[in-house]
C-alpha cells in the first residue's frame, strides 16, 4: 500500500484493484477518510496533518451498496532529528590512547544508506585518517576503526555530515566539534603526592629503573596528616606501590634535597639532607635491602659542624658505588666537595675542587663511571664573570679536563669508555641550539650538528642524557615552538653519525604547569620514561609528580 513504513513528510500510496472498478476508492488513516484515489489508484500524500507517532492506513473501496477494505498498514511519522547521545572519546579529552575505540551512540536508528566514509570522517592535523565505518544492525551505534594507529601528538576530530534516521531526518548539529587530543605521551598511573586529597608540594623528584625494568620514583613531600619525608614508589605493571615506609625527616628539621639511585641488583638507595637552627645540616642515606631500609653510614660527617650545603648531587652506578657532591657554605665562604661511600663509610675524595677561592660556586654537575670515579663540572662567578671547570677523580687525585667553553656547563654524561659528553650550546647569532660534544682525551669533538627543531628562532638545550641498550646516546631536548611559548620536550638518538628523532614530543598539559626538571630513563624494553612535577593552574599550592610513557 505504501512505499515506506516510516516518513517525515510525503508518502506514496498505491492500491491494486482486482475485479470491477469501484465507484470510489478512499485512503483511511486511523479510520478517517483523508483522500480519494483515482485510477490508476496512486497518490503522493502529505502527512503534515498527522501528529508524530504510529498511524494505521487502509484503503476502502465502494461498489454500489457494498464496501471493501484492504489489509491495514502501519505508518510511523517521525519529524524529530536523531541526536548524538554519547561518544567515546569525549569531546575535549586530553589523554586519548592511539589505540582508542571510537564510537557514537544515537537516539534512534540511522538509515544505513547515509552512513559511509563520505559522511563519517576521521580527521587529524595532517588530514583524513583512513578508517572503516561500521553501523550495528540496530542502527544506533556507530564505530570508527582506524586502519592504523591514531596519529600521536595531534588533535583528532570526527566529522558527521549527511547522517539521517530512517525517516530522513538529518542528524542534529553537535553543540561543539567532536575532537580530542592524542598526546605523544600518556600518564603512567595516577599523579603522585603525599596525599590524594590534601594540598602538598612535591620536591626534588628522581626517576630510575629497577631490576625488573620498571620505573622507580622518589620525592620529598608531606601534609598536615601525612608525615614529611622521602617517598619511594615503583610501578608494578598496574599501579604505583610504595617501597617500605616513608623515610621521615627528623622532627623539627627541614629538607630541601632528596635523590634516588638504583644498583645493578635493581635495589634503590636514597639520600637526603636535614637541617635545623640548632644542629645545622646533615646528610642521610639509606638502601633498600629487599625487605627493609638500612642506613648507609653517617654521611652527615662530610659537612663541618654548623655548615650548610646546596647544589647537592647524589649519584650511583650498577656496581653499587655511591657519591655525593655539594657546595659547602661555612662562615660566609663556600667550597666544592665530593664524598664517596666505600662500602662501610663515607669519606671525602681529595680536597676542595674550587679553583678561585674568592669566587662563588654557581652551578654543579656530577656523573660517575663504572669504576666509581666521579667526573664533576661546575662554574664559578665573580661580579658577572663566569669560569667553568671539569675534573675527574683518577683513583688518587683530581685531574683537570679543559672545558670547551667558559660558560655555564651544559648537561653532562659519561659513556661506557669513561669519556665525558657535554652539551655546549651553539649560537647562530639569534638563538642557541643544543650541541653535544665528547672528550676524546685531547679535545672536544662535536657529535653531529646542533639539535634544534626551530633553529635560529628559539633556544634549545639538552636537559637529560642517557644511553640505550646498544650504547647509543639519547638526548632529551627542551625547546619552545615560539619565543615565549611553552617548552616542548623531544628525544634525539645519536645513531650512525647523525641525530635521529625518537617518538613524539612531550607537551605541556592544558591546565597544568611543569615545575623544575624533566627527568628521563629507559625501561627494560628501551621505551623512554619521563617524569616531572606539575601543579594545576587552578590549585597552585598542589604540586604532584607525573610519570609519562609513550602513547604507542
mmCIF file of N, CA, C and O in Angstrom, residues 363-455:
data_model
loop_
_atom_site.group_PDB
_atom_site.id
_atom_site.type_symbol
_atom_site.label_atom_id
_atom_site.label_comp_id
_atom_site.label_asym_id
_atom_site.label_seq_id
_atom_site.Cartn_x
_atom_site.Cartn_y
_atom_site.Cartn_z
ATOM 1 N N UNK A 363 77.187 26.729 39.886
ATOM 2 C CA UNK A 363 76.493 25.583 39.296
ATOM 3 C C UNK A 363 77.318 24.332 39.552
ATOM 4 O O UNK A 363 78.514 24.424 39.856
ATOM 5 N N UNK A 364 76.687 23.176 39.438
ATOM 6 C CA UNK A 364 77.398 21.933 39.727
ATOM 7 C C UNK A 364 76.697 20.762 39.054
ATOM 8 O O UNK A 364 75.465 20.667 39.066
ATOM 9 N N UNK A 365 77.487 19.853 38.452
ATOM 10 C CA UNK A 365 77.005 18.578 37.944
ATOM 11 C C UNK A 365 78.038 17.501 38.273
ATOM 12 O O UNK A 365 79.229 17.780 38.374
ATOM 13 N N UNK A 366 77.560 16.266 38.406
ATOM 14 C CA UNK A 366 78.456 15.147 38.656
ATOM 15 C C UNK A 366 77.898 13.905 37.996
ATOM 16 O O UNK A 366 76.684 13.668 38.009
ATOM 17 N N UNK A 367 78.762 13.096 37.411
ATOM 18 C CA UNK A 367 78.449 11.771 36.913
ATOM 19 C C UNK A 367 79.520 10.814 37.419
ATOM 20 O O UNK A 367 80.592 11.236 37.875
ATOM 21 N N UNK A 368 79.250 9.511 37.313
ATOM 22 C CA UNK A 368 80.177 8.516 37.836
ATOM 23 C C UNK A 368 80.417 7.430 36.792
ATOM 24 O O UNK A 368 79.465 6.982 36.135
ATOM 25 N N UNK A 369 81.688 7.030 36.627
ATOM 26 C CA UNK A 369 81.973 5.975 35.671
ATOM 27 C C UNK A 369 81.790 4.602 36.309
ATOM 28 O O UNK A 369 81.438 4.482 37.488
ATOM 29 N N UNK A 370 82.013 3.548 35.532
ATOM 30 C CA UNK A 370 81.756 2.187 36.009
ATOM 31 C C UNK A 370 82.645 1.812 37.186
ATOM 32 O O UNK A 370 82.271 0.970 38.018
ATOM 33 N N UNK A 371 83.830 2.419 37.287
ATOM 34 C CA UNK A 371 84.757 2.119 38.377
ATOM 35 C C UNK A 371 84.454 2.908 39.636
ATOM 36 O O UNK A 371 85.155 2.772 40.638
ATOM 37 N N UNK A 372 83.405 3.732 39.577
ATOM 38 C CA UNK A 372 83.031 4.524 40.744
ATOM 39 C C UNK A 372 83.772 5.836 40.856
ATOM 40 O O UNK A 372 83.723 6.481 41.907
ATOM 41 N N UNK A 373 84.468 6.254 39.793
ATOM 42 C CA UNK A 373 85.203 7.521 39.812
ATOM 43 C C UNK A 373 84.333 8.643 39.261
ATOM 44 O O UNK A 373 83.881 8.581 38.117
ATOM 45 N N UNK A 374 84.077 9.685 40.058
ATOM 46 C CA UNK A 374 83.228 10.782 39.604
ATOM 47 C C UNK A 374 83.947 11.718 38.632
ATOM 48 O O UNK A 374 85.170 11.867 38.651
ATOM 49 N N UNK A 375 83.162 12.328 37.760
ATOM 50 C CA UNK A 375 83.571 13.480 36.970
ATOM 51 C C UNK A 375 82.645 14.619 37.364
ATOM 52 O O UNK A 375 81.419 14.451 37.389
ATOM 53 N N UNK A 376 83.239 15.750 37.701
ATOM 54 C CA UNK A 376 82.469 16.897 38.176
ATOM 55 C C UNK A 376 82.727 18.081 37.265
ATOM 56 O O UNK A 376 83.861 18.334 36.847
ATOM 57 N N UNK A 377 81.678 18.797 36.918
ATOM 58 C CA UNK A 377 81.813 20.049 36.182
ATOM 59 C C UNK A 377 81.009 21.108 36.920
ATOM 60 O O UNK A 377 79.938 20.822 37.460
ATOM 61 N N UNK A 378 81.542 22.302 36.966
ATOM 62 C CA UNK A 378 80.901 23.372 37.723
ATOM 63 C C UNK A 378 81.317 24.727 37.152
ATOM 64 O O UNK A 378 82.198 24.826 36.288
ATOM 65 N N UNK A 379 80.678 25.766 37.640
ATOM 66 C CA UNK A 379 81.065 27.118 37.268
ATOM 67 C C UNK A 379 81.270 27.948 38.524
ATOM 68 O O UNK A 379 80.658 27.692 39.564
ATOM 69 N N UNK A 380 82.149 28.924 38.408
ATOM 70 C CA UNK A 380 82.397 29.888 39.472
ATOM 71 C C UNK A 380 82.176 31.277 38.903
ATOM 72 O O UNK A 380 82.458 31.530 37.723
ATOM 73 N N UNK A 381 81.629 32.172 39.731
ATOM 74 C CA UNK A 381 81.308 33.508 39.247
ATOM 75 C C UNK A 381 81.820 34.568 40.198
ATOM 76 O O UNK A 381 81.958 34.343 41.401
ATOM 77 N N UNK A 382 82.091 35.719 39.612
ATOM 78 C CA UNK A 382 82.561 36.858 40.392
ATOM 79 C C UNK A 382 82.228 38.135 39.634
ATOM 80 O O UNK A 382 82.760 38.384 38.544
ATOM 81 N N UNK A 383 81.309 38.916 40.174
ATOM 82 C CA UNK A 383 80.920 40.206 39.584
ATOM 83 C C UNK A 383 80.529 40.074 38.114
ATOM 84 O O UNK A 383 80.941 40.872 37.260
ATOM 85 N N UNK A 384 79.740 39.041 37.807
ATOM 86 C CA UNK A 384 79.254 38.850 36.448
ATOM 87 C C UNK A 384 80.172 38.051 35.554
ATOM 88 O O UNK A 384 79.786 37.670 34.447
ATOM 89 N N UNK A 385 81.367 37.767 35.997
ATOM 90 C CA UNK A 385 82.299 36.940 35.221
ATOM 91 C C UNK A 385 82.126 35.474 35.624
ATOM 92 O O UNK A 385 82.044 35.158 36.806
ATOM 93 N N UNK A 386 82.062 34.593 34.617
ATOM 94 C CA UNK A 386 81.857 33.167 34.881
ATOM 95 C C UNK A 386 83.024 32.367 34.310
ATOM 96 O O UNK A 386 83.475 32.623 33.191
ATOM 97 N N UNK A 387 83.484 31.407 35.084
ATOM 98 C CA UNK A 387 84.510 30.468 34.616
ATOM 99 C C UNK A 387 84.009 29.057 34.875
ATOM 100 O O UNK A 387 83.411 28.781 35.920
ATOM 101 N N UNK A 388 84.218 28.159 33.913
ATOM 102 C CA UNK A 388 83.725 26.788 34.018
ATOM 103 C C UNK A 388 84.898 25.814 34.110
ATOM 104 O O UNK A 388 85.951 26.021 33.497
ATOM 105 N N UNK A 389 84.687 24.716 34.858
ATOM 106 C CA UNK A 389 85.748 23.756 35.104
ATOM 107 C C UNK A 389 85.195 22.334 35.070
ATOM 108 O O UNK A 389 84.008 22.101 35.272
ATOM 109 N N UNK A 390 86.104 21.373 34.848
ATOM 110 C CA UNK A 390 85.768 19.956 34.918
ATOM 111 C C UNK A 390 86.959 19.210 35.490
ATOM 112 O O UNK A 390 88.113 19.474 35.121
ATOM 113 N N UNK A 391 86.666 18.269 36.416
ATOM 114 C CA UNK A 391 87.725 17.436 36.973
ATOM 115 C C UNK A 391 87.232 16.002 37.105
ATOM 116 O O UNK A 391 86.058 15.738 37.333
ATOM 117 N N UNK A 392 88.190 15.076 36.962
ATOM 118 C CA UNK A 392 87.920 13.641 37.097
ATOM 119 C C UNK A 392 88.774 13.079 38.239
ATOM 120 O O UNK A 392 89.957 13.417 38.378
ATOM 121 N N UNK A 393 88.125 12.228 39.055
ATOM 122 C CA UNK A 393 88.875 11.527 40.098
ATOM 123 C C UNK A 393 89.548 10.312 39.469
ATOM 124 O O UNK A 393 88.889 9.449 38.895
ATOM 125 N N UNK A 394 90.859 10.246 39.538
ATOM 126 C CA UNK A 394 91.603 9.179 38.861
ATOM 127 C C UNK A 394 91.942 8.017 39.776
ATOM 128 O O UNK A 394 92.724 7.128 39.411
ATOM 129 N N UNK A 395 91.347 8.026 40.977
ATOM 130 C CA UNK A 395 91.623 6.976 41.958
ATOM 131 C C UNK A 395 92.467 7.457 43.098
ATOM 132 O O UNK A 395 92.463 6.858 44.182
ATOM 133 N N UNK A 396 93.213 8.564 42.868
ATOM 134 C CA UNK A 396 94.048 9.095 43.935
ATOM 135 C C UNK A 396 94.044 10.601 44.009
ATOM 136 O O UNK A 396 94.456 11.177 45.022
ATOM 137 N N UNK A 397 93.621 11.248 42.928
ATOM 138 C CA UNK A 397 93.632 12.711 42.913
ATOM 139 C C UNK A 397 92.655 13.208 41.851
ATOM 140 O O UNK A 397 92.190 12.440 40.986
ATOM 141 N N UNK A 398 92.371 14.502 41.924
ATOM 142 C CA UNK A 398 91.529 15.141 40.910
ATOM 143 C C UNK A 398 92.407 15.659 39.783
ATOM 144 O O UNK A 398 93.370 16.387 40.022
ATOM 145 N N UNK A 399 92.082 15.253 38.557
ATOM 146 C CA UNK A 399 92.816 15.760 37.399
ATOM 147 C C UNK A 399 91.874 16.588 36.533
ATOM 148 O O UNK A 399 90.695 16.250 36.344
ATOM 149 N N UNK A 400 92.368 17.680 36.017
ATOM 150 C CA UNK A 400 91.541 18.622 35.272
ATOM 151 C C UNK A 400 91.337 18.166 33.834
ATOM 152 O O UNK A 400 92.220 17.578 33.204
ATOM 153 N N UNK A 401 90.157 18.444 33.315
ATOM 154 C CA UNK A 401 89.842 18.292 31.892
ATOM 155 C C UNK A 401 89.471 19.670 31.371
ATOM 156 O O UNK A 401 88.561 20.307 31.925
ATOM 157 N N UNK A 402 90.159 20.177 30.372
ATOM 158 C CA UNK A 402 89.843 21.528 29.892
ATOM 159 C C UNK A 402 88.415 21.608 29.371
ATOM 160 O O UNK A 402 87.921 20.686 28.710
ATOM 161 N N UNK A 403 87.754 22.704 29.693
ATOM 162 C CA UNK A 403 86.376 22.888 29.255
ATOM 163 C C UNK A 403 86.330 23.408 27.818
ATOM 164 O O UNK A 403 87.206 24.163 27.389
ATOM 165 N N UNK A 404 85.295 23.030 27.053
ATOM 166 C CA UNK A 404 85.186 23.513 25.669
ATOM 167 C C UNK A 404 84.762 24.975 25.579
ATOM 168 O O UNK A 404 84.936 25.606 24.539
ATOM 169 N N UNK A 405 84.182 25.512 26.661
ATOM 170 C CA UNK A 405 83.750 26.906 26.645
ATOM 171 C C UNK A 405 83.644 27.388 28.086
ATOM 172 O O UNK A 405 83.322 26.615 28.990
ATOM 173 N N UNK A 406 83.925 28.659 28.291
ATOM 174 C CA UNK A 406 83.833 29.238 29.629
ATOM 175 C C UNK A 406 82.428 29.791 29.867
ATOM 176 O O UNK A 406 82.221 30.976 30.094
ATOM 177 N N UNK A 407 81.485 28.909 29.800
ATOM 178 C CA UNK A 407 80.088 29.276 30.026
ATOM 179 C C UNK A 407 79.488 28.306 31.030
ATOM 180 O O UNK A 407 80.142 27.359 31.459
ATOM 181 N N UNK A 408 78.227 28.542 31.390
ATOM 182 C CA UNK A 408 77.535 27.630 32.304
ATOM 183 C C UNK A 408 77.594 26.217 31.738
ATOM 184 O O UNK A 408 77.167 25.991 30.609
ATOM 185 N N UNK A 409 78.116 25.245 32.488
ATOM 186 C CA UNK A 409 78.244 23.887 31.928
ATOM 187 C C UNK A 409 76.880 23.286 31.596
ATOM 188 O O UNK A 409 75.957 23.334 32.397
ATOM 189 N N UNK A 410 76.765 22.760 30.383
ATOM 190 C CA UNK A 410 75.531 22.100 29.986
ATOM 191 C C UNK A 410 75.436 20.710 30.577
ATOM 192 O O UNK A 410 76.267 20.301 31.395
ATOM 193 N N UNK A 411 74.434 19.958 30.140
ATOM 194 C CA UNK A 411 74.182 18.636 30.711
ATOM 195 C C UNK A 411 75.364 17.709 30.466
ATOM 196 O O UNK A 411 75.931 17.667 29.363
ATOM 197 N N UNK A 412 75.687 16.892 31.482
ATOM 198 C CA UNK A 412 76.867 16.024 31.460
ATOM 199 C C UNK A 412 76.450 14.567 31.555
ATOM 200 O O UNK A 412 75.501 14.219 32.252
ATOM 201 N N UNK A 413 77.184 13.692 30.847
ATOM 202 C CA UNK A 413 77.044 12.247 30.999
ATOM 203 C C UNK A 413 78.389 11.614 30.677
ATOM 204 O O UNK A 413 79.253 12.245 30.043
ATOM 205 N N UNK A 414 78.588 10.362 31.102
ATOM 206 C CA UNK A 414 79.825 9.623 30.824
ATOM 207 C C UNK A 414 79.462 8.388 30.027
ATOM 208 O O UNK A 414 78.540 7.649 30.387
ATOM 209 N N UNK A 415 80.184 8.123 28.922
ATOM 210 C CA UNK A 415 79.884 6.939 28.117
ATOM 211 C C UNK A 415 80.596 5.708 28.676
ATOM 212 O O UNK A 415 81.297 5.776 29.703
ATOM 213 N N UNK A 416 80.402 4.570 28.016
ATOM 214 C CA UNK A 416 80.946 3.310 28.530
ATOM 215 C C UNK A 416 82.465 3.297 28.611
ATOM 216 O O UNK A 416 83.048 2.536 29.393
ATOM 217 N N UNK A 417 83.112 4.132 27.810
ATOM 218 C CA UNK A 417 84.580 4.191 27.834
ATOM 219 C C UNK A 417 85.104 5.119 28.925
ATOM 220 O O UNK A 417 86.314 5.217 29.120
ATOM 221 N N UNK A 418 84.182 5.810 29.618
ATOM 222 C CA UNK A 418 84.586 6.760 30.652
ATOM 223 C C UNK A 418 84.755 8.170 30.139
ATOM 224 O O UNK A 418 85.159 9.060 30.902
ATOM 225 N N UNK A 419 84.464 8.414 28.868
ATOM 226 C CA UNK A 419 84.625 9.744 28.302
ATOM 227 C C UNK A 419 83.417 10.610 28.626
ATOM 228 O O UNK A 419 82.272 10.184 28.457
ATOM 229 N N UNK A 420 83.644 11.855 29.094
ATOM 230 C CA UNK A 420 82.515 12.750 29.350
ATOM 231 C C UNK A 420 81.931 13.300 28.054
ATOM 232 O O UNK A 420 82.646 13.524 27.076
ATOM 233 N N UNK A 421 80.634 13.485 28.063
ATOM 234 C CA UNK A 421 79.905 14.121 26.965
ATOM 235 C C UNK A 421 79.152 15.290 27.575
ATOM 236 O O UNK A 421 78.502 15.155 28.611
ATOM 237 N N UNK A 422 79.229 16.448 26.930
ATOM 238 C CA UNK A 422 78.704 17.682 27.498
ATOM 239 C C UNK A 422 77.913 18.444 26.444
ATOM 240 O O UNK A 422 78.288 18.468 25.269
ATOM 241 N N UNK A 423 76.800 19.037 26.871
ATOM 242 C CA UNK A 423 76.062 19.924 25.986
ATOM 243 C C UNK A 423 76.705 21.303 26.034
ATOM 244 O O UNK A 423 76.736 21.950 27.084
ATOM 245 N N UNK A 424 77.234 21.727 24.904
ATOM 246 C CA UNK A 424 77.837 23.056 24.785
ATOM 247 C C UNK A 424 77.035 23.814 23.734
ATOM 248 O O UNK A 424 77.324 23.732 22.535
ATOM 249 N N UNK A 425 75.962 24.513 24.138
ATOM 250 C CA UNK A 425 75.067 25.134 23.159
ATOM 251 C C UNK A 425 75.812 26.016 22.158
ATOM 252 O O UNK A 425 76.734 26.755 22.506
ATOM 253 N N UNK A 426 75.404 25.883 20.891
ATOM 254 C CA UNK A 426 75.995 26.665 19.813
ATOM 255 C C UNK A 426 75.060 27.806 19.448
ATOM 256 O O UNK A 426 73.838 27.642 19.429
ATOM 257 N N UNK A 427 75.609 28.967 19.151
ATOM 258 C CA UNK A 427 74.804 30.137 18.808
ATOM 259 C C UNK A 427 74.964 30.477 17.341
ATOM 260 O O UNK A 427 76.062 30.387 16.772
ATOM 261 N N UNK A 428 73.837 30.845 16.714
ATOM 262 C CA UNK A 428 73.900 31.331 15.334
ATOM 263 C C UNK A 428 73.670 32.832 15.268
ATOM 264 O O UNK A 428 73.392 33.382 14.209
ATOM 265 N N UNK A 429 73.767 33.482 16.426
ATOM 266 C CA UNK A 429 73.587 34.924 16.476
ATOM 267 C C UNK A 429 72.224 35.356 16.958
ATOM 268 O O UNK A 429 72.087 36.453 17.518
ATOM 269 N N UNK A 430 71.216 34.509 16.775
ATOM 270 C CA UNK A 430 69.867 34.863 17.217
ATOM 271 C C UNK A 430 69.324 33.894 18.264
ATOM 272 O O UNK A 430 68.443 34.260 19.039
ATOM 273 N N UNK A 431 69.810 32.668 18.279
ATOM 274 C CA UNK A 431 69.338 31.683 19.251
ATOM 275 C C UNK A 431 70.412 30.632 19.461
ATOM 276 O O UNK A 431 71.278 30.414 18.598
ATOM 277 N N UNK A 432 70.362 29.984 20.627
ATOM 278 C CA UNK A 432 71.298 28.909 20.947
ATOM 279 C C UNK A 432 70.654 27.551 20.689
ATOM 280 O O UNK A 432 69.459 27.370 20.928
ATOM 281 N N UNK A 433 71.447 26.609 20.224
ATOM 282 C CA UNK A 433 70.968 25.245 19.967
ATOM 283 C C UNK A 433 71.856 24.251 20.696
ATOM 284 O O UNK A 433 73.072 24.438 20.802
ATOM 285 N N UNK A 434 71.223 23.184 21.215
ATOM 286 C CA UNK A 434 71.974 22.141 21.906
ATOM 287 C C UNK A 434 73.048 21.568 20.980
ATOM 288 O O UNK A 434 72.787 21.281 19.814
ATOM 289 N N UNK A 435 74.243 21.416 21.511
ATOM 290 C CA UNK A 435 75.351 20.831 20.751
ATOM 291 C C UNK A 435 76.115 19.894 21.673
ATOM 292 O O UNK A 435 76.799 20.342 22.607
ATOM 293 N N UNK A 436 76.000 18.588 21.452
ATOM 294 C CA UNK A 436 76.697 17.601 22.275
ATOM 295 C C UNK A 436 78.129 17.427 21.778
ATOM 296 O O UNK A 436 78.362 17.285 20.576
ATOM 297 N N UNK A 437 79.062 17.434 22.749
ATOM 298 C CA UNK A 437 80.480 17.238 22.435
ATOM 299 C C UNK A 437 81.059 16.166 23.362
ATOM 300 O O UNK A 437 80.679 16.070 24.534
ATOM 301 N N UNK A 438 81.996 15.390 22.815
ATOM 302 C CA UNK A 438 82.620 14.295 23.562
ATOM 303 C C UNK A 438 84.118 14.546 23.704
ATOM 304 O O UNK A 438 84.796 14.928 22.735
ATOM 305 N N UNK A 439 84.638 14.340 24.914
ATOM 306 C CA UNK A 439 86.069 14.482 25.179
ATOM 307 C C UNK A 439 86.779 13.197 24.765
ATOM 308 O O UNK A 439 86.473 12.112 25.258
ATOM 309 N N UNK A 440 87.705 13.309 23.808
ATOM 310 C CA UNK A 440 88.404 12.124 23.308
ATOM 311 C C UNK A 440 89.771 11.929 23.939
ATOM 312 O O UNK A 440 90.566 11.097 23.474
ATOM 313 N N UNK A 441 90.050 12.674 24.983
ATOM 314 C CA UNK A 441 91.336 12.587 25.674
ATOM 315 C C UNK A 441 92.236 13.752 25.384
ATOM 316 O O UNK A 441 93.168 14.033 26.157
ATOM 317 N N UNK A 442 91.965 14.462 24.277
ATOM 318 C CA UNK A 442 92.792 15.619 23.947
ATOM 319 C C UNK A 442 91.972 16.815 23.481
ATOM 320 O O UNK A 442 92.436 17.947 23.534
ATOM 321 N N UNK A 443 90.733 16.566 23.015
ATOM 322 C CA UNK A 443 89.888 17.669 22.535
ATOM 323 C C UNK A 443 88.420 17.260 22.614
ATOM 324 O O UNK A 443 88.085 16.079 22.752
ATOM 325 N N UNK A 444 87.570 18.263 22.508
ATOM 326 C CA UNK A 444 86.123 18.043 22.491
ATOM 327 C C UNK A 444 85.649 17.956 21.046
ATOM 328 O O UNK A 444 85.824 18.887 20.272
ATOM 329 N N UNK A 445 85.037 16.833 20.707
ATOM 330 C CA UNK A 445 84.604 16.580 19.334
ATOM 331 C C UNK A 445 83.078 16.670 19.274
ATOM 332 O O UNK A 445 82.379 16.038 20.065
ATOM 333 N N UNK A 446 82.586 17.473 18.347
ATOM 334 C CA UNK A 446 81.142 17.653 18.204
ATOM 335 C C UNK A 446 80.491 16.370 17.710
ATOM 336 O O UNK A 446 81.002 15.703 16.797
ATOM 337 N N UNK A 447 79.367 15.997 18.310
ATOM 338 C CA UNK A 447 78.565 14.865 17.835
ATOM 339 C C UNK A 447 77.502 15.417 16.884
ATOM 340 O O UNK A 447 76.413 15.819 17.286
ATOM 341 N N UNK A 448 77.843 15.450 15.631
ATOM 342 C CA UNK A 448 76.893 15.911 14.629
ATOM 343 C C UNK A 448 76.607 17.390 14.715
ATOM 344 O O UNK A 448 77.360 18.171 15.306
ATOM 345 N N UNK A 449 75.503 17.781 14.098
ATOM 346 C CA UNK A 449 75.094 19.178 14.052
ATOM 347 C C UNK A 449 74.353 19.571 15.324
ATOM 348 O O UNK A 449 73.885 18.712 16.074
ATOM 349 N N UNK A 450 74.223 20.867 15.568
ATOM 350 C CA UNK A 450 73.381 21.307 16.693
ATOM 351 C C UNK A 450 71.966 20.753 16.549
ATOM 352 O O UNK A 450 71.469 20.546 15.447
ATOM 353 N N UNK A 451 71.318 20.520 17.693
ATOM 354 C CA UNK A 451 69.984 19.925 17.705
ATOM 355 C C UNK A 451 68.952 21.014 17.977
ATOM 356 O O UNK A 451 68.956 21.634 19.042
ATOM 357 N N UNK A 452 68.079 21.244 17.014
ATOM 358 C CA UNK A 452 67.028 22.240 17.178
ATOM 359 C C UNK A 452 65.926 21.967 16.168
ATOM 360 O O UNK A 452 66.207 21.720 14.996
ATOM 361 N N UNK A 453 64.674 22.010 16.625
ATOM 362 C CA UNK A 453 63.544 21.881 15.716
ATOM 363 C C UNK A 453 63.275 23.211 15.022
ATOM 364 O O UNK A 453 62.813 23.247 13.882
ATOM 365 N N UNK A 454 63.591 24.310 15.711
ATOM 366 C CA UNK A 454 63.350 25.649 15.167
ATOM 367 C C UNK A 454 64.653 26.449 15.220
ATOM 368 O O UNK A 454 64.773 27.422 15.969
ATOM 369 N N UNK A 455 65.662 26.040 14.451
ATOM 370 C CA UNK A 455 66.970 26.709 14.527
ATOM 371 C C UNK A 455 66.872 28.188 14.199
ATOM 372 O O UNK A 455 66.199 28.595 13.257
#
